[in-house]
Tab-separated table of C-alpha atoms in Angstrom:
chain	number	residue	atom	x	y	z
N	1	MET	CA	-0.352	0.056	-0.018
N	2	PHE	CA	1.662	3.249	-1.322
N	3	GLY	CA	5.424	1.661	-0.663
N	4	LEU	CA	4.704	2.209	3.481
N	5	GLU	CA	7.017	-1.246	4.052
N	6	ASN	CA	9.591	0.353	1.698
N	7	MET	CA	9.646	3.636	3.213
N	8	PHE	CA	9.647	2.414	6.674
N	9	GLY	CA	12.564	0.144	5.725
N	10	ASP	CA	14.511	3.001	4.447
N	11	MET	CA	13.331	5.142	7.523
N	12	GLU	CA	14.812	2.238	9.424
N	13	ALA	CA	17.950	2.195	7.463
N	14	GLN	CA	18.305	6.146	7.824
N	15	GLN	CA	17.693	6.033	11.710
N	16	LYS	CA	20.768	3.449	11.661
N	17	ALA	CA	23.016	5.387	9.706
N	18	MET	CA	22.186	8.426	11.823
N	19	ARG	CA	22.959	6.845	15.433
N	20	GLU	CA	26.137	5.730	13.580
N	21	LYS	CA	26.997	9.325	12.607
N	22	LEU	CA	26.017	10.549	16.251
N	23	ALA	CA	28.529	8.110	17.438
N	24	GLU	CA	31.428	9.848	15.668
N	25	PHE	CA	30.926	13.463	17.354
N	26	ILE	CA	32.913	13.667	20.766
N	27	VAL	CA	31.976	16.207	23.608
N	28	GLU	CA	34.022	16.796	26.304
N	29	SER	CA	33.531	18.641	29.729
N	30	GLU	CA	35.704	18.718	33.327
N	31	ALA	CA	35.097	19.095	36.737
N	32	GLY	CA	37.418	20.451	39.412
N	33	ASP	CA	39.740	22.533	37.185
N	34	GLY	CA	40.531	19.853	35.006
N	35	ALA	CA	41.090	16.885	37.875
N	36	ILE	CA	37.965	15.191	36.055
N	37	LYS	CA	37.228	14.839	32.410
N	38	ILE	CA	34.480	12.922	30.515
N	39	SER	CA	34.214	12.364	27.099
N	40	ALA	CA	30.643	11.515	25.189
N	41	ASN	CA	29.413	10.490	21.876
N	42	ALA	CA	26.281	12.496	20.264
N	43	ASN	CA	24.322	9.332	21.164
N	44	ARG	CA	24.691	10.373	24.937
N	45	GLU	CA	27.404	7.608	25.439
N	46	ILE	CA	30.279	8.061	27.906
N	47	THR	CA	33.406	7.087	26.005
N	48	ASN	CA	35.827	8.089	28.634
N	49	ILE	CA	36.251	9.044	32.148
N	50	SER	CA	39.673	10.313	33.298
N	51	ILE	CA	40.783	11.298	36.860
N	52	ASP	CA	44.081	13.151	37.924
N	53	PRO	CA	46.378	10.898	39.624
N	54	ALA	CA	47.050	13.748	41.780
N	55	PHE	CA	43.462	14.522	42.762
N	56	LEU	CA	43.319	11.368	43.981
N	57	LYS	CA	46.002	11.461	46.299
N	58	ASP	CA	44.406	14.290	48.692
N	59	ALA	CA	40.163	13.358	47.228
N	60	GLU	CA	37.757	12.292	49.625
N	61	ALA	CA	35.193	9.759	47.766
N	62	GLU	CA	32.126	12.098	48.474
N	63	GLU	CA	34.407	14.867	46.725
N	64	LEU	CA	35.097	12.972	43.821
N	65	GLU	CA	31.573	11.475	43.584
N	66	ASP	CA	30.173	15.410	43.209
N	67	LEU	CA	32.798	16.264	40.638
N	68	LEU	CA	32.230	13.092	38.627
N	69	LEU	CA	28.236	13.832	38.812
N	70	VAL	CA	28.925	17.177	37.594
N	71	ALA	CA	31.125	16.339	34.880
N	72	ILE	CA	28.582	13.640	33.652
N	73	ASN	CA	25.955	15.883	33.405
N	74	ARG	CA	27.669	18.566	31.694
N	75	ALA	CA	29.142	16.019	29.213
N	76	LEU	CA	25.781	14.334	28.385
N	77	ASN	CA	24.246	17.783	28.297
N	78	SER	CA	26.861	18.880	25.570
N	79	ALA	CA	26.114	15.857	23.958
N	80	LEU	CA	21.930	16.381	23.961
N	81	GLU	CA	22.844	19.751	22.239
N	82	LYS	CA	25.191	18.394	19.800
N	83	GLU	CA	22.518	15.431	18.930
N	84	ALA	CA	19.846	17.776	18.254
N	85	ALA	CA	21.859	20.138	16.302
N	86	GLU	CA	23.043	17.399	14.055
N	87	THR	CA	19.687	15.551	13.997
N	88	GLN	CA	18.112	18.574	12.422
N	89	LEU	CA	20.523	18.966	9.588
N	90	LEU	CA	20.673	15.034	9.063
N	91	LEU	CA	16.896	15.173	8.876
N	92	LYS	CA	16.688	18.021	6.708
N	93	ASP	CA	19.046	16.184	4.481
N	94	MET	CA	16.549	13.437	4.481
N	95	MET	CA	13.661	15.548	3.681
N	96	PRO	CA	11.994	15.445	-0.184
N	97	PRO	CA	12.511	18.757	-1.712
N	98	GLY	CA	10.172	21.525	-0.662
N	99	LEU	CA	9.747	19.890	2.858
N	100	ASP	CA	13.132	21.006	4.345
N	101	GLY	CA	11.696	23.884	6.248
N	102	PHE	CA	9.438	21.060	8.483
N	103	PHE	CA	11.633	20.515	10.899
N	104	LYS	CA	12.378	24.354	11.958
């Protein structure tokens, strides 16, 4: 019926391609003057956590936990912003001519 099966199959493939593309965009954040560094991709997946060994010598568990939360939340917020921007661009490219303003 009107090629809906084809359309949904194409959408699934495009969605998969979009997720793969988003995985390539890396954002970074830090807390504690760089003592904690977090990297995430635009799929909102944490890809790396780095903790300065010098910071660990004198840090208390509660301070480490607080800084990890701050850095992780910053990274995930940055990833969300990047995901939204890139998704909008990718969706615009997928739209048929004349409908590219649909997602503005």
